[in-house]
Amino acid sequence: MASRLNPYLSFGGDARQAMEFYEEVFGGSLVLHTFGEYGQSGTPHADKVMHAMLETPSGFVLMGADAPPGTEHTAGNSFSVSVSGDDDAELRGYWQKLSAQGSVAVPFEKQMWGDVFGMCTDRFGTPWMINVVEPKG
């Protein structure tokens, strides 16, 4: 899998409706995962979107999610740039350079869904999400 760079949008509780709308606009295949699917099933946010990915026939990739519990959604500051793939060395190098002199929101480490993932804001204020896809096997 080649690494890909795409926008990652954040929503204040209406990620499902927004991503379904973008699917209507651009076509393609939408996959949604909720917080309930990943260990938070008895909570008020269980049905909220933890991760969504739309892949279109034109080759567009758009990802998004509802703001995680305990975080505030701020309209206008509702995006990150996502870089994902399966080349650990390549993506780890991006992480090291992007997080240097920036701030780390989520350390770059193995997450509950099995991938290595981290979130940081670079020294210029751009928010980044780096995800190394765990090989299926």
XYZ file of N, CA and C in Angstrom:
411
model
N 0.838 -1.175 0.000
C 0.000 0.000 0.000
C 0.882 1.238 0.000
N 0.701 2.089 -0.963
C 1.433 3.352 -1.013
C 0.881 4.293 0.048
N 1.722 5.154 0.562
C 1.262 6.147 1.530
C 0.348 7.132 0.832
N -0.640 7.634 1.577
C -1.552 8.624 1.006
C -1.712 9.783 1.961
N -1.928 10.946 1.395
C -2.137 12.170 2.151
C -3.530 12.677 1.815
N -4.324 12.977 2.838
C -5.683 13.444 2.587
C -6.193 14.281 3.751
N -7.234 15.080 3.520
C -7.827 15.852 4.609
C -8.579 14.945 5.572
N -8.583 15.336 6.861
C -9.320 14.636 7.904
C -10.150 15.686 8.625
N -11.470 15.573 8.513
C -12.376 16.574 9.057
C -12.890 16.161 10.431
N -13.117 17.154 11.279
C -13.669 16.921 12.606
C -15.052 17.557 12.690
N -15.978 16.844 13.334
C -17.357 17.303 13.433
C -17.812 17.323 14.890
N -18.812 18.107 15.168
C -19.332 18.261 16.521
C -20.520 17.379 16.817
N -20.568 16.172 16.264
C -21.660 15.251 16.549
C -22.452 14.850 15.327
N -22.175 15.454 14.185
C -22.930 15.138 12.973
C -22.044 14.567 11.864
N -20.988 13.850 12.252
C -20.065 13.274 11.265
C -20.772 12.296 10.337
N -21.660 11.469 10.888
C -22.371 10.489 10.045
C -23.141 11.202 8.940
N -23.915 12.218 9.304
C -24.718 12.949 8.312
C -23.818 13.647 7.293
N -22.726 14.246 7.762
C -21.825 14.958 6.851
C -21.152 13.991 5.879
N -20.639 12.884 6.397
C -19.934 11.938 5.524
C -20.901 11.274 4.544
N -22.137 11.005 4.967
C -23.131 10.457 4.038
C -23.486 11.483 2.966
N -23.508 12.755 3.332
C -23.737 13.819 2.355
C -22.599 13.856 1.333
N -21.334 13.789 1.807
C -20.195 13.807 0.890
C -20.208 12.581 -0.021
N -20.700 11.460 0.490
C -20.838 10.264 -0.346
C -21.853 10.515 -1.463
N -22.950 11.223 -1.150
C -23.934 11.576 -2.180
C -23.323 12.520 -3.213
N -22.520 13.454 -2.747
C -21.915 14.449 -3.632
C -20.875 13.805 -4.557
N -19.929 13.046 -3.996
C -18.787 12.537 -4.739
C -18.922 11.088 -5.194
N -19.907 10.346 -4.653
C -20.030 8.927 -4.939
C -18.982 8.154 -4.171
N -18.881 6.872 -4.469
C -17.832 6.069 -3.851
C -18.321 5.188 -2.735
N -17.385 4.786 -1.913
C -17.634 3.827 -0.846
C -17.286 4.455 0.498
N -18.276 4.482 1.398
C -18.110 5.068 2.725
C -18.083 3.965 3.771
N -17.074 3.992 4.633
C -16.973 3.061 5.762
C -16.979 3.896 7.034
N -17.867 3.535 7.981
C -17.994 4.245 9.255
C -17.718 3.295 10.416
N -17.004 3.779 11.427
C -16.782 3.032 12.665
C -17.171 3.939 13.833
N -17.883 3.386 14.807
C -18.340 4.177 15.947
C -17.450 3.961 17.171
N -17.574 4.861 18.146
C -16.860 4.700 19.405
C -17.315 3.423 20.098
N -18.584 3.063 19.949
C -19.114 1.850 20.551
C -18.437 0.591 20.048
N -18.002 0.590 18.798
C -17.304 -0.571 18.235
C -15.932 -0.770 18.860
N -15.394 0.266 19.506
C -14.044 0.201 20.050
C -14.038 0.408 21.562
N -14.923 -0.314 22.247
C -14.872 -0.383 23.699
C -15.666 0.645 24.466
N -16.442 1.477 23.803
C -17.204 2.499 24.514
C -18.695 2.320 24.247
N -19.145 1.039 24.293
C -20.515 0.721 23.882
C -21.593 1.205 24.839
N -21.340 1.337 26.117
C -22.395 1.753 27.046
C -22.391 3.232 27.344
N -21.774 4.024 26.498
C -21.619 5.450 26.783
C -22.555 6.291 25.899
N -22.772 7.543 26.279
C -23.649 8.409 25.476
C -23.137 8.667 24.052
N -21.849 8.514 23.813
C -21.269 8.769 22.491
C -21.000 7.479 21.709
N -21.569 6.359 22.141
C -21.314 5.064 21.492
C -21.666 5.075 20.006
N -22.709 5.815 19.616
C -23.138 5.848 18.220
C -22.452 6.932 17.397
N -21.617 7.735 18.031
C -20.891 8.777 17.303
C -19.753 8.149 16.499
N -19.347 8.822 15.444
C -18.340 8.287 14.525
C -16.933 8.520 15.057
N -16.199 7.400 15.270
C -14.803 7.471 15.690
C -13.900 7.653 14.472
N -14.310 7.044 13.337
C -13.519 7.161 12.105
C -14.417 6.846 10.909
N -14.322 7.677 9.888
C -15.033 7.447 8.636
C -14.063 7.676 7.487
N -14.226 6.883 6.422
C -13.388 7.077 5.242
C -14.238 6.897 3.993
N -14.196 7.903 3.145
C -14.881 7.883 1.858
C -13.822 7.819 0.767
N -13.911 6.781 -0.074
C -13.038 6.657 -1.240
C -13.923 6.768 -2.467
N -13.571 7.694 -3.379
C -14.434 7.980 -4.518
C -13.871 7.391 -5.807
N -14.726 7.269 -6.842
C -14.268 6.776 -8.137
C -13.201 7.680 -8.770
N -13.161 8.953 -8.374
C -12.169 9.882 -8.916
C -10.833 9.799 -8.202
N -10.751 8.941 -7.187
C -9.509 8.799 -6.448
C -9.404 9.700 -5.232
N -10.471 10.438 -4.910
C -10.458 11.271 -3.714
C -10.583 10.384 -2.487
N -9.937 10.791 -1.401
C -10.110 10.149 -0.104
C -10.401 11.251 0.898
N -11.502 11.102 1.618
C -11.897 12.066 2.639
C -12.172 11.288 3.911
N -11.529 11.690 4.994
C -11.741 11.038 6.275
C -12.351 12.032 7.240
N -13.019 11.511 8.278
C -13.611 12.382 9.279
C -14.065 11.613 10.500
N -14.421 12.375 11.539
C -14.884 11.787 12.794
C -15.558 12.855 13.631
N -16.378 12.392 14.582
C -16.887 13.300 15.604
C -15.753 13.590 16.576
N -15.770 14.777 17.168
C -14.751 15.119 18.158
C -14.794 14.079 19.273
N -13.641 13.591 19.707
C -13.614 12.573 20.768
C -14.230 13.096 22.064
N -14.774 12.200 22.864
C -15.344 12.614 24.152
C -14.310 13.386 24.982
N -14.749 14.457 25.591
C -13.858 15.258 26.419
C -13.118 16.335 25.664
N -13.301 16.399 24.341
C -12.664 17.461 23.571
C -13.738 18.366 22.997
N -13.372 19.590 22.785
C -14.323 20.565 22.262
C -14.135 20.714 20.757
N -15.240 20.727 20.040
C -15.199 20.952 18.592
C -15.282 22.445 18.345
N -14.369 22.980 17.554
C -14.365 24.397 17.225
C -14.522 24.538 15.725
N -15.664 25.061 15.297
C -15.896 25.268 13.866
C -14.796 26.168 13.310
N -14.307 25.829 12.125
C -13.233 26.594 11.506
C -11.871 25.984 11.772
N -11.725 25.294 12.886
C -10.490 24.568 13.205
C -10.799 23.081 13.192
N -11.474 22.664 12.148
C -12.030 21.309 12.146
C -11.388 20.407 11.092
N -10.071 20.501 10.938
C -9.403 19.639 9.972
C -8.028 19.250 10.489
N -7.512 18.182 9.955
C -6.117 17.766 10.111
C -5.691 17.235 8.753
N -4.404 17.083 8.570
C -3.906 16.419 7.377
C -3.492 15.022 7.819
N -4.022 14.020 7.149
C -3.750 12.623 7.493
C -2.767 12.027 6.495
N -1.769 11.319 7.020
C -0.846 10.560 6.186
C -0.913 9.128 6.695
N -1.230 8.198 5.787
C -1.370 6.805 6.210
C -0.787 5.882 5.156
N -0.407 4.708 5.599
C 0.156 3.701 4.719
C 0.727 2.573 5.545
N 1.514 1.700 4.899
C 2.062 0.560 5.632
C 3.587 0.568 5.705
N 4.234 1.617 5.230
C 5.683 1.718 5.280
C 6.094 2.379 6.599
N 6.378 1.547 7.592
C 6.670 2.048 8.936
C 7.817 3.047 8.939
N 8.909 2.735 8.274
C 10.079 3.616 8.286
C 9.756 4.977 7.659
N 9.063 4.962 6.537
C 8.709 6.213 5.862
C 7.822 7.074 6.760
N 6.766 6.465 7.292
C 5.801 7.225 8.089
C 6.394 7.658 9.428
N 7.226 6.823 10.022
C 7.900 7.187 11.276
C 8.814 8.400 11.036
N 9.467 8.437 9.877
C 10.306 9.586 9.527
C 9.491 10.866 9.403
N 8.319 10.778 8.765
C 7.443 11.949 8.677
C 7.067 12.419 10.075
N 6.672 11.452 10.933
C 6.267 11.782 12.303
C 7.388 12.524 13.037
N 8.590 12.001 12.957
C 9.713 12.610 13.676
C 9.943 14.047 13.217
N 9.871 14.278 11.928
C 10.115 15.621 11.404
C 8.951 16.562 11.702
N 7.717 16.079 11.545
C 6.553 16.943 11.768
C 6.370 17.300 13.238
N 6.649 16.361 14.142
C 6.435 16.611 15.565
C 7.589 17.381 16.209
N 8.762 17.383 15.564
C 9.909 18.118 16.108
C 9.562 19.605 16.189
N 9.803 20.211 17.320
C 9.528 21.634 17.571
C 8.043 21.952 17.503
N 7.190 20.926 17.493
C 5.743 21.120 17.511
C 5.184 20.604 18.819
N 3.915 20.256 18.815
C 3.294 19.695 20.018
C 2.619 18.383 19.662
N 2.718 17.428 20.572
C 2.149 16.096 20.376
C 0.858 15.988 21.176
N -0.245 15.674 20.492
C -1.539 15.478 21.157
C -1.762 14.007 21.498
N -1.357 13.103 20.586
C -1.444 11.659 20.802
C -0.086 11.079 20.430
N 0.608 10.449 21.382
C 1.924 9.871 21.077
C 1.836 8.843 19.954
N 2.914 8.752 19.194
C 3.000 7.836 18.059
C 3.276 6.436 18.597
N 2.193 5.651 18.765
C 2.308 4.313 19.340
C 1.129 3.455 18.903
N 1.208 2.168 19.202
C 0.153 1.220 18.825
C -1.144 1.626 19.524
N -2.243 1.611 18.745
C -3.547 2.025 19.260
C -4.494 0.831 19.367
N -5.674 1.043 19.964
C -6.623 -0.047 20.213
C -7.112 -0.720 18.941
N -7.033 -0.048 17.797
C -7.475 -0.674 16.543
C -6.336 -1.435 15.857
N -5.151 -1.429 16.460
C -4.059 -2.249 15.958
C -2.976 -1.524 15.186
N -3.241 -0.310 14.733
C -2.255 0.448 13.962
C -1.389 1.293 14.890
N -0.238 1.732 14.377
C 0.574 2.727 15.067
C 0.088 4.088 14.569
N -0.232 4.986 15.508
C -0.898 6.242 15.164
C -0.435 7.331 16.121
N -0.362 8.549 15.610
C -0.077 9.702 16.446
C -0.675 10.960 15.849
N -0.897 11.943 16.721
C -1.411 13.249 16.297
C -0.481 14.322 16.847
N -0.122 15.253 15.976
C 0.723 16.361 16.406
C 0.340 17.617 15.631
N 0.821 18.738 16.132
C 0.702 20.007 15.416
C 2.127 20.468 15.157
N 2.431 20.727 13.890
C 3.804 21.113 13.566
C 4.105 22.533 14.046
N 5.319 22.955 13.905
C 5.749 24.261 14.420
C 5.083 25.437 13.717
N 4.386 25.164 12.603
C 3.676 26.221 11.885
C 2.179 26.234 12.194
N 1.735 25.312 13.062
C 0.334 25.280 13.474
C -0.551 24.349 12.667
N 0.022 23.545 11.782
C -0.769 22.603 10.990
C -0.928 21.295 11.763
N -2.180 20.841 11.955
C -2.406 19.575 12.664
C -2.234 18.371 11.727
N -1.535 17.336 12.216
C -1.229 16.142 11.430
C -1.672 14.883 12.173
N -2.076 13.869 11.402
C -2.390 12.538 11.910
C -1.573 11.558 11.072
N -0.742 10.749 11.712
C 0.089 9.774 11.000
C -0.353 8.392 11.458
N -0.664 7.507 10.503
C -1.149 6.165 10.807
C -0.392 5.131 9.983
N 0.262 4.192 10.676
C 0.926 3.067 10.022
C -0.032 1.888 10.116
N -0.538 1.456 8.977
C -1.511 0.373 8.925
C -0.827 -0.938 9.296
N -1.409 -1.636 10.249
C -0.903 -2.942 10.662
C -1.219 -3.955 9.572
N -0.221 -4.702 9.119
C -0.488 -5.709 8.069
C -1.547 -6.712 8.540
N -2.474 -7.031 7.673
C -3.515 -8.016 7.981
C -2.952 -9.400 7.678
N -3.149 -10.313 8.594
C -2.599 -11.616 8.279
C -2.779 -12.610 9.299
